[in-house]
């Protein structure tokens, strides 16, 4: 079941490291600097670089209702930048 994150609902940027996880055929996730795992739903191709440090802004209006990844909160990326 999908869980809404207060951070995602407020559109605060999240900083962390992009990881390709081998769950359910593979998925992209952001491991935040504070240790949370956030699944990235259909991330932009430029963001799909394992190990890249980034700042991600989630699209609070496009939150997925369900996710099969089950690694944590799931978000759609609104904007991002490499840091």
N, CA and C of each residue as an Amber inpcrd file, in Angstrom:
protein
   249
   0.8420000  -1.1840000   0.0000000   0.0000000   0.0000000   0.0000000
   0.8820000   1.2410000   0.0000000   0.5100000   2.2390000  -0.7880000
   1.2790000   3.4660000  -0.9060000   1.0670000   4.3230000   0.3200000
   2.1430000   4.9100000   0.8040000   2.0730000   5.7930000   1.9600000
   2.5140000   7.1870000   1.5490000   1.7080000   8.1890000   1.8530000
   2.0670000   9.5670000   1.5070000   3.1040000  10.0860000   2.4860000
   4.0660000  10.7830000   1.9760000   5.1090000  11.3810000   2.8000000
   4.8140000  12.8650000   2.9710000   4.9330000  13.3670000   4.1810000
   4.7240000  14.7920000   4.4230000   5.6970000  15.6060000   3.5850000
   6.9340000  15.1360000   3.4610000   7.9300000  15.8420000   2.6620000
   7.4580000  15.9510000   1.2130000   6.8940000  14.8790000   0.6710000
   6.4330000  14.8950000  -0.7190000   5.2010000  15.7840000  -0.8790000
   4.3530000  15.7980000   0.1140000   3.1360000  16.5970000   0.0220000
   3.4290000  18.0870000   0.0590000   4.5300000  18.4870000   0.6710000
   4.8680000  19.8980000   0.7720000   5.7960000  20.3530000  -0.3410000
   6.1910000  19.4650000  -1.2360000   7.0730000  19.7920000  -2.3580000
   8.4680000  20.2290000  -1.9230000   8.8860000  19.9400000  -0.7150000
  10.2490000  20.2560000  -0.3050000  11.2160000  19.3970000  -1.0960000
  12.3020000  19.9860000  -1.6250000  13.2870000  19.1740000  -2.3440000
  13.9210000  18.1390000  -1.4210000  14.2370000  16.9930000  -1.9870000
  14.9040000  15.9150000  -1.2530000  16.2900000  15.7400000  -1.8450000
  17.2950000  15.5900000  -0.9890000  18.6680000  15.3560000  -1.4400000
  19.0720000  13.9350000  -1.1100000  19.8360000  13.3440000  -2.0190000
  20.3060000  12.0030000  -1.7620000  21.0300000  11.4140000  -2.9620000
  21.0680000  10.0790000  -2.9930000  21.8000000   9.3350000  -4.0080000
  20.8470000   8.4510000  -4.7900000  20.9660000   8.4900000  -6.1160000
  20.1510000   7.6410000  -6.9850000  20.6850000   6.2140000  -6.9290000
  19.7850000   5.2550000  -6.8020000  20.1560000   3.8410000  -6.7910000
  19.2210000   3.0500000  -7.6850000  19.7920000   2.1060000  -8.4090000
  19.0140000   1.1350000  -9.1980000  18.8660000  -0.0960000  -8.3100000
  17.6500000  -0.3910000  -7.9140000  17.3920000  -1.5260000  -7.0340000
  16.8600000  -2.6860000  -7.8520000  17.2760000  -3.8870000  -7.5410000
  16.9110000  -5.0640000  -8.3200000  15.6060000  -5.7100000  -7.9170000
  14.7050000  -4.9560000  -7.3490000  13.4210000  -5.4990000  -6.9270000
  12.4200000  -5.4720000  -8.0700000  11.5880000  -6.4820000  -8.1760000
  10.4850000  -6.5210000  -9.1470000  10.9470000  -6.1660000 -10.5610000
  12.0810000  -6.7050000 -10.9830000  12.5780000  -6.4180000 -12.3140000
  13.3890000  -5.1400000 -12.4050000  13.5740000  -4.4770000 -11.3040000
  14.3900000  -3.2710000 -11.2520000  13.5610000  -2.0090000 -11.1130000
  14.0240000  -1.1140000 -10.2730000  13.3790000   0.1800000 -10.1010000
  14.4280000   1.1900000  -9.6900000  14.1100000   2.4470000  -9.8950000
  14.9930000   3.5420000  -9.5160000  14.4930000   4.1460000  -8.2130000
  15.4360000   4.4420000  -7.3330000  15.0780000   5.0090000  -6.0390000
  16.0600000   6.1020000  -5.6560000  15.5940000   6.9850000  -4.8030000
  16.4350000   7.9940000  -4.1780000  16.6310000   7.5660000  -2.7360000
  17.8820000   7.3790000  -2.3370000  18.1850000   7.1340000  -0.9320000
  18.5400000   8.5000000  -0.3640000  17.6420000   9.0580000   0.4520000
  17.8200000  10.4270000   0.9340000  18.9820000  10.5090000   1.9110000
  19.4720000  11.7250000   2.0820000  20.5840000  11.9380000   3.0010000
  20.2340000  11.5510000   4.4310000  18.9450000  11.5210000   4.7590000
  18.5440000  11.1040000   6.1050000  18.1440000   9.6260000   6.1550000
  18.4660000   8.8670000   5.0820000  18.3210000   7.4120000   5.1080000
  17.0160000   6.8350000   4.6160000  16.1030000   7.6530000   4.1160000
  14.8270000   7.1340000   3.6170000  14.9690000   6.6840000   2.1650000
  14.1960000   5.6750000   1.7870000  14.1650000   5.2090000   0.4080000
  12.8730000   5.6870000  -0.2360000  13.0080000   6.3680000  -1.3660000
  11.8650000   6.9120000  -2.0890000  11.9110000   6.3450000  -3.5050000
  10.8910000   5.5960000  -3.8940000  10.8320000   5.0490000  -5.2480000
  10.5150000   6.1660000  -6.2350000  11.2590000   6.1920000  -7.3530000
  11.0370000   7.1850000  -8.4030000  10.2480000   6.5290000  -9.5220000
   9.0380000   6.9890000  -9.7470000   8.1700000   6.4260000 -10.7710000
   8.5190000   7.0470000 -12.1240000   8.9340000   6.2090000 -13.0660000
   9.2940000   6.6320000 -14.4230000  10.1640000   7.8920000 -14.4250000
  11.3520000   7.8230000 -13.7790000  12.2070000   9.0130000 -13.7050000
  12.7490000   9.4040000 -15.0790000  13.0700000  10.6790000 -15.2770000
  13.6670000  11.1190000 -16.5370000  14.9630000  10.3450000 -16.8120000
  15.2830000  10.1520000 -18.0850000  16.4500000   9.3410000 -18.4520000
  17.7470000   9.9020000 -17.8730000  17.8910000  11.2110000 -17.7860000
  19.1060000  11.8080000 -17.2350000  19.3020000  11.5340000 -15.7600000
  18.2350000  11.1760000 -15.0850000  18.2870000  10.8900000 -13.6530000
  18.6480000   9.4320000 -13.3750000  18.6250000   8.6050000 -14.3960000
  18.8580000   7.1590000 -14.2360000  20.3480000   6.8230000 -14.2730000
  21.0750000   7.3240000 -13.2720000  22.5090000   7.0760000 -13.1490000
  22.7960000   6.6360000 -11.7220000  23.0270000   5.3430000 -11.5420000
  23.2710000   4.7860000 -10.2200000  24.4540000   5.4800000  -9.5500000
  24.2370000   5.9500000  -8.3290000  25.2950000   6.5840000  -7.5510000
  25.3660000   8.0920000  -7.6710000  24.5590000   8.6940000  -8.5370000
  24.5900000  10.1430000  -8.7310000  23.9340000  10.8460000  -7.5360000
  24.6020000  11.9030000  -7.0310000  24.0430000  12.7250000  -5.9570000
  23.1570000  13.7950000  -6.5810000  21.9210000  13.9130000  -6.0700000
  20.9510000  14.8200000  -6.6770000  20.0760000  15.4990000  -5.6410000
  19.3730000  16.5050000  -6.1170000  18.2710000  17.1150000  -5.3790000
  17.0420000  16.9150000  -6.2460000  15.9870000  16.3460000  -5.6750000
  14.7800000  16.0010000  -6.4220000  13.5850000  16.7220000  -5.8170000
  12.7640000  17.2820000  -6.6920000  11.4910000  17.8610000  -6.2670000
  10.3830000  16.9500000  -6.7740000   9.5610000  16.4660000  -5.8640000
   8.4620000  15.5720000  -6.2250000   7.2630000  16.3690000  -6.7060000
   6.4970000  15.7770000  -7.6060000   5.2640000  16.3790000  -8.0890000
   4.1200000  15.9090000  -7.2050000   3.7080000  16.7500000  -6.2680000
   2.6650000  16.3730000  -5.3140000   1.3210000  16.1300000  -5.9920000
   1.1220000  16.6960000  -7.1710000  -0.1340000  16.5160000  -7.8890000
  -0.1840000  15.1940000  -8.6460000   0.9620000  14.5500000  -8.8390000
   1.0250000  13.3130000  -9.6360000   1.4920000  12.1240000  -8.8040000
   1.1030000  12.1030000  -7.5370000   1.4920000  10.9900000  -6.6640000
   0.8270000   9.7090000  -7.1290000   1.6030000   8.6350000  -7.2760000
   0.9870000   7.3620000  -7.6530000   0.1490000   6.8080000  -6.4970000
  -0.9400000   6.1490000  -6.8290000  -1.7880000   5.5810000  -5.7880000
  -1.2450000   4.2600000  -5.2700000  -0.5860000   3.5200000  -6.1490000
   0.0000000   2.2480000  -5.7380000   1.3440000   2.0720000  -6.4210000
   2.1720000   1.2190000  -5.8290000   3.4690000   0.9000000  -6.4030000
   3.7940000  -0.5420000  -6.0600000   4.3610000  -1.2680000  -7.0110000
   4.7170000  -2.6570000  -6.7210000   6.1050000  -2.7660000  -6.1130000
   6.8600000  -1.6570000  -6.1160000   8.2200000  -1.6870000  -5.5820000
   8.2760000  -1.9290000  -4.0810000   7.3600000  -1.3090000  -3.3470000
   7.2540000  -1.4860000  -1.9040000   8.5780000  -1.2490000  -1.1700000
   9.3180000  -0.2010000  -1.5710000  10.5720000   0.1210000  -0.8940000
  10.4390000   1.3570000  -0.0150000   9.3150000   2.0070000  -0.0680000
   9.0880000   3.2430000   0.6770000   8.0690000   4.0670000  -0.0790000
   8.0680000   5.3650000   0.1850000   7.1700000   6.2590000  -0.5370000
   7.5230000   6.2430000  -2.0220000   6.5390000   6.4950000  -2.8640000
   6.7580000   6.5480000  -4.3060000   6.3610000   7.9290000  -4.8030000
   7.1980000   8.5150000  -5.6600000   6.9220000   9.8510000  -6.1750000
   7.2080000   9.9200000  -7.6720000   6.5790000  10.8920000  -8.3020000
   6.8900000  11.2680000  -9.6750000   7.7620000  12.5090000  -9.5930000
   8.8310000  12.5400000 -10.3670000   9.7860000  13.6420000 -10.3080000
   9.2620000  14.8410000 -11.0880000   9.2000000  15.9890000 -10.4200000
   8.7900000  17.2450000 -11.0560000  10.0050000  17.9460000 -11.6340000
  11.0950000  17.9740000 -10.8520000  12.3340000  18.6340000 -11.2740000
  13.4830000  18.0020000 -10.4920000  14.6840000  18.1240000 -11.0480000
  15.8510000  17.5740000 -10.3610000  17.1060000  18.2880000 -10.8310000
  18.1490000  18.2150000  -9.9960000  19.4560000  18.7250000 -10.4070000
  20.5510000  17.9120000  -9.7390000  21.6490000  17.7860000 -10.4530000
  22.8130000  17.0780000  -9.9370000  23.5150000  17.9900000  -8.9350000
  23.9730000  17.3990000  -7.8300000  24.7000000  18.2070000  -6.8340000
  26.0680000  17.6140000  -6.5780000
